[in-house]
mmCIF file with all atom_site columns, C-alpha atoms in Angstrom:
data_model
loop_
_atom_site.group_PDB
_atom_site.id
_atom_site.type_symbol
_atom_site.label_atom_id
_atom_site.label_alt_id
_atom_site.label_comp_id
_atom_site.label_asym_id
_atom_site.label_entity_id
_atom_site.label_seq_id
_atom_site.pdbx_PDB_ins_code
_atom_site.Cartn_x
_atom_site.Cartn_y
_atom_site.Cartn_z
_atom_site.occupancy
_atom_site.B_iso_or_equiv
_atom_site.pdbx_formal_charge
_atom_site.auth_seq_id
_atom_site.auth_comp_id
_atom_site.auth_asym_id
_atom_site.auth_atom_id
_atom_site.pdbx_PDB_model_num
ATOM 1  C CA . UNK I 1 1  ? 9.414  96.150  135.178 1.00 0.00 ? 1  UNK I CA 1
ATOM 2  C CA . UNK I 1 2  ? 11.824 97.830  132.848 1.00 0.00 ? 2  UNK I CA 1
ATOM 3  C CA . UNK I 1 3  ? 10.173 97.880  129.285 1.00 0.00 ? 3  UNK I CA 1
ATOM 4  C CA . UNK I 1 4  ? 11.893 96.149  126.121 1.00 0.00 ? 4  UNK I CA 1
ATOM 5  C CA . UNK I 1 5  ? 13.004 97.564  123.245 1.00 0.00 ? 5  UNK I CA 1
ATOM 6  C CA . UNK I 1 6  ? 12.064 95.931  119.756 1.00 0.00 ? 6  UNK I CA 1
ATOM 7  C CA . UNK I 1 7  ? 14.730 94.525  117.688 1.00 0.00 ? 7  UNK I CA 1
ATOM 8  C CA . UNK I 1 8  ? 15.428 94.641  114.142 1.00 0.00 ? 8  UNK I CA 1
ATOM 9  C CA . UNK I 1 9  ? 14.657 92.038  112.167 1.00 0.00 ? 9  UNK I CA 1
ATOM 10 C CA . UNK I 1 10 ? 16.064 92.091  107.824 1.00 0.00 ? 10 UNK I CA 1
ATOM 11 C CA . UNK I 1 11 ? 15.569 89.711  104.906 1.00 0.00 ? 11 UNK I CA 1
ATOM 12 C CA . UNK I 1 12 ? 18.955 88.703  103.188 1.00 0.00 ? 12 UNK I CA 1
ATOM 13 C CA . UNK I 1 13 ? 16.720 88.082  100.146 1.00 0.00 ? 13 UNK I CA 1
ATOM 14 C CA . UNK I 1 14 ? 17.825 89.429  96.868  1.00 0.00 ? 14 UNK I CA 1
ATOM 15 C CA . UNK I 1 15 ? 16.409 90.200  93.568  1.00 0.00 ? 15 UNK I CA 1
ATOM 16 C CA . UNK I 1 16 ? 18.558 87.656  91.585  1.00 0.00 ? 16 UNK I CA 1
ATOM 17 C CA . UNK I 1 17 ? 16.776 84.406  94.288  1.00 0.00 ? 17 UNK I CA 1
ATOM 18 C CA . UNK I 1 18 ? 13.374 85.129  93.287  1.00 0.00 ? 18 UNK I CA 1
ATOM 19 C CA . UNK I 1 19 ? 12.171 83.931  89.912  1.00 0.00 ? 19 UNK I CA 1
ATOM 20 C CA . UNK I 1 20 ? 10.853 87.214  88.547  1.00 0.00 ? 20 UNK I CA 1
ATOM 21 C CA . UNK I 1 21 ? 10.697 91.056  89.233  1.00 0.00 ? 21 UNK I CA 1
ATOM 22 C CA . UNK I 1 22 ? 6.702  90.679  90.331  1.00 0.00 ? 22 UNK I CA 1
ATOM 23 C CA . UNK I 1 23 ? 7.825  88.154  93.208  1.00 0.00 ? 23 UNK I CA 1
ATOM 24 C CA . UNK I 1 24 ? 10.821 89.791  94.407  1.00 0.00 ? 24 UNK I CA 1
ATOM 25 C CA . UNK I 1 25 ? 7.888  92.428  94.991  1.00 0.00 ? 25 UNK I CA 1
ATOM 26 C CA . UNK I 1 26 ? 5.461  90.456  96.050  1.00 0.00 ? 26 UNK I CA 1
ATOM 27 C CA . UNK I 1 27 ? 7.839  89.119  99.015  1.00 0.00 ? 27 UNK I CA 1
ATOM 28 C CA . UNK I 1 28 ? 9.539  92.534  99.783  1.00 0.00 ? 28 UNK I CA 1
ATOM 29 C CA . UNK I 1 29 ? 5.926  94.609  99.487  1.00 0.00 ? 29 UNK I CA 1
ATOM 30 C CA . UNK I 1 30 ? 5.615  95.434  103.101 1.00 0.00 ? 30 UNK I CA 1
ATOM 31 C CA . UNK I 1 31 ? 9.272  96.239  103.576 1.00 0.00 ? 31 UNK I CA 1
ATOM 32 C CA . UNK I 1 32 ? 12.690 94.446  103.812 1.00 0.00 ? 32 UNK I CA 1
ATOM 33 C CA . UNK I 1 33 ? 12.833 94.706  107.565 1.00 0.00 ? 33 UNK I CA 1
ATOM 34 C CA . UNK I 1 34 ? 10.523 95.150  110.864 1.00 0.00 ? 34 UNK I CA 1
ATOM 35 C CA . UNK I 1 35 ? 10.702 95.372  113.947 1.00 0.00 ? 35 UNK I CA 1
ATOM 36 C CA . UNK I 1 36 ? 9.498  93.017  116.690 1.00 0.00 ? 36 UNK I CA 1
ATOM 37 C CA . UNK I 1 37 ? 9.188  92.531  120.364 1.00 0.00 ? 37 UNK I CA 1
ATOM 38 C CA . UNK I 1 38 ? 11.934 89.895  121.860 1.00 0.00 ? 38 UNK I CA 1
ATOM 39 C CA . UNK I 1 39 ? 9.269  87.290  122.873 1.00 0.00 ? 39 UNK I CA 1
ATOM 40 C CA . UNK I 1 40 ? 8.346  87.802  119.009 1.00 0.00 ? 40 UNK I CA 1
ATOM 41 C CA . UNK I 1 41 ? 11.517 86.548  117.691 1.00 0.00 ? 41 UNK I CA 1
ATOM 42 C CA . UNK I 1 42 ? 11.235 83.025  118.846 1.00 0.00 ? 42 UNK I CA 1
ATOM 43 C CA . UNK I 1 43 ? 7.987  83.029  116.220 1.00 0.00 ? 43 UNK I CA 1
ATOM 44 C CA . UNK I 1 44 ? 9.622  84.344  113.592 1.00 0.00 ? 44 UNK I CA 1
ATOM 45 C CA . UNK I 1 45 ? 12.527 81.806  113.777 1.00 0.00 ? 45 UNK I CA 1
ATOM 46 C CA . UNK I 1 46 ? 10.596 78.780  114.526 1.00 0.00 ? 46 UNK I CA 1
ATOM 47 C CA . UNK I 1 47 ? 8.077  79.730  111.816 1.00 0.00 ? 47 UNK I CA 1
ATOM 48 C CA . UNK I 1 48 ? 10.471 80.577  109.255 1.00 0.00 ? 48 UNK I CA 1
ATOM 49 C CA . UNK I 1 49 ? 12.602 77.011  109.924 1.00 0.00 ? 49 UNK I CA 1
ATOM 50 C CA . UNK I 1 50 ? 9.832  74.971  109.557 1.00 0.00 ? 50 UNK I CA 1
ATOM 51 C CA . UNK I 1 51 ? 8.524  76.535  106.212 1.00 0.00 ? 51 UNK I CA 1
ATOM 52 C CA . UNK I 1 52 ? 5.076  77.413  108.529 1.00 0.00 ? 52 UNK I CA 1
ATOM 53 C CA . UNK I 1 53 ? 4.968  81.143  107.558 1.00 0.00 ? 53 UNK I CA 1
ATOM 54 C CA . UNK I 1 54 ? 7.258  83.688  105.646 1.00 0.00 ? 54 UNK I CA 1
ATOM 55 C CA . UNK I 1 55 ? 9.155  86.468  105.941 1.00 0.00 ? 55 UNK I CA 1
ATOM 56 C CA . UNK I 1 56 ? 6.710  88.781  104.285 1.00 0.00 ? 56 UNK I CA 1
ATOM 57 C CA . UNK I 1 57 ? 3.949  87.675  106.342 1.00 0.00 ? 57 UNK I CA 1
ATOM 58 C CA . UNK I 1 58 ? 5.437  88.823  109.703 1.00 0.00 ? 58 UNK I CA 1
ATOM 59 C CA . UNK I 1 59 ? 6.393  92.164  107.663 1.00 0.00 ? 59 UNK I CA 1
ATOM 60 C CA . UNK I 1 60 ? 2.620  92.678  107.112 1.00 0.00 ? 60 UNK I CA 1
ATOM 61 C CA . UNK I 1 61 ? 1.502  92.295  110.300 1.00 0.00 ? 61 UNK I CA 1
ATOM 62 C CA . UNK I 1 62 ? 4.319  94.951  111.536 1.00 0.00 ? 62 UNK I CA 1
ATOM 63 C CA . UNK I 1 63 ? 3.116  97.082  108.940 1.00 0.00 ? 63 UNK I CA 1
ATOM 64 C CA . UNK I 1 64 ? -0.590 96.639  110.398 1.00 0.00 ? 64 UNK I CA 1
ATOM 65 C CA . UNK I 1 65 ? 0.593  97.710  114.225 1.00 0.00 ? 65 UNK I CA 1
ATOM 66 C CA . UNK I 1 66 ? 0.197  101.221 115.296 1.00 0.00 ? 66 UNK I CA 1
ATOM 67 C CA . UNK I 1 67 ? 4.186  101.667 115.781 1.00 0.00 ? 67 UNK I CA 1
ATOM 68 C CA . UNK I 1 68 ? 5.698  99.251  113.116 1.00 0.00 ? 68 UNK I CA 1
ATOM 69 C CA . UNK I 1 69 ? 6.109  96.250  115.345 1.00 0.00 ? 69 UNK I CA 1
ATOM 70 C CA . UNK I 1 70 ? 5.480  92.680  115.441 1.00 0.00 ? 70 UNK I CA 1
ATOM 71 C CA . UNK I 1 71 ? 4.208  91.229  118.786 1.00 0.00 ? 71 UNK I CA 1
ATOM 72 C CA . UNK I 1 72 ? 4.267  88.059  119.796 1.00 0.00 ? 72 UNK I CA 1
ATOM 73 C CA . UNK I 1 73 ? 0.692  85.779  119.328 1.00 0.00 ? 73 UNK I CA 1
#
């Protein structure tokens, strides 16, 4: 079975849509993009259209994997 390759995944978020400097960083602090696994896309959208968990929070957990990516739960 051929492996995958992660895919690339950005906020469009800018400085002027958050109310302050401190939560524009607060929301960008583990980066403005990650990477993630195919399956893990399909949790990113779903979460993020139903308000269940952020951008940044998906960031983080990239940012805790060995390589930088978010896998799937």
């Amino acid at each position: 079975m051929a492996e995958s390759h992660p895919l690339l995944a950005v906020t469009a978020l800018t400085r002027e849509e958050c109310v302050d400097e401190e939560d524009y960083e607060q929301l960008t602090e583990f980066s403005r993009g990650f990477r993630t696994v195919p399956a893990g896309l399909h949790d990113v959208h779903a979460n993020q259209s139903i308000g269940n968990l952020g951008f940044e929070e998906y960031a983080a957990w990239a940012h805790g994997d060995p390589e930088g990516i978010y896998r799937s739960f």
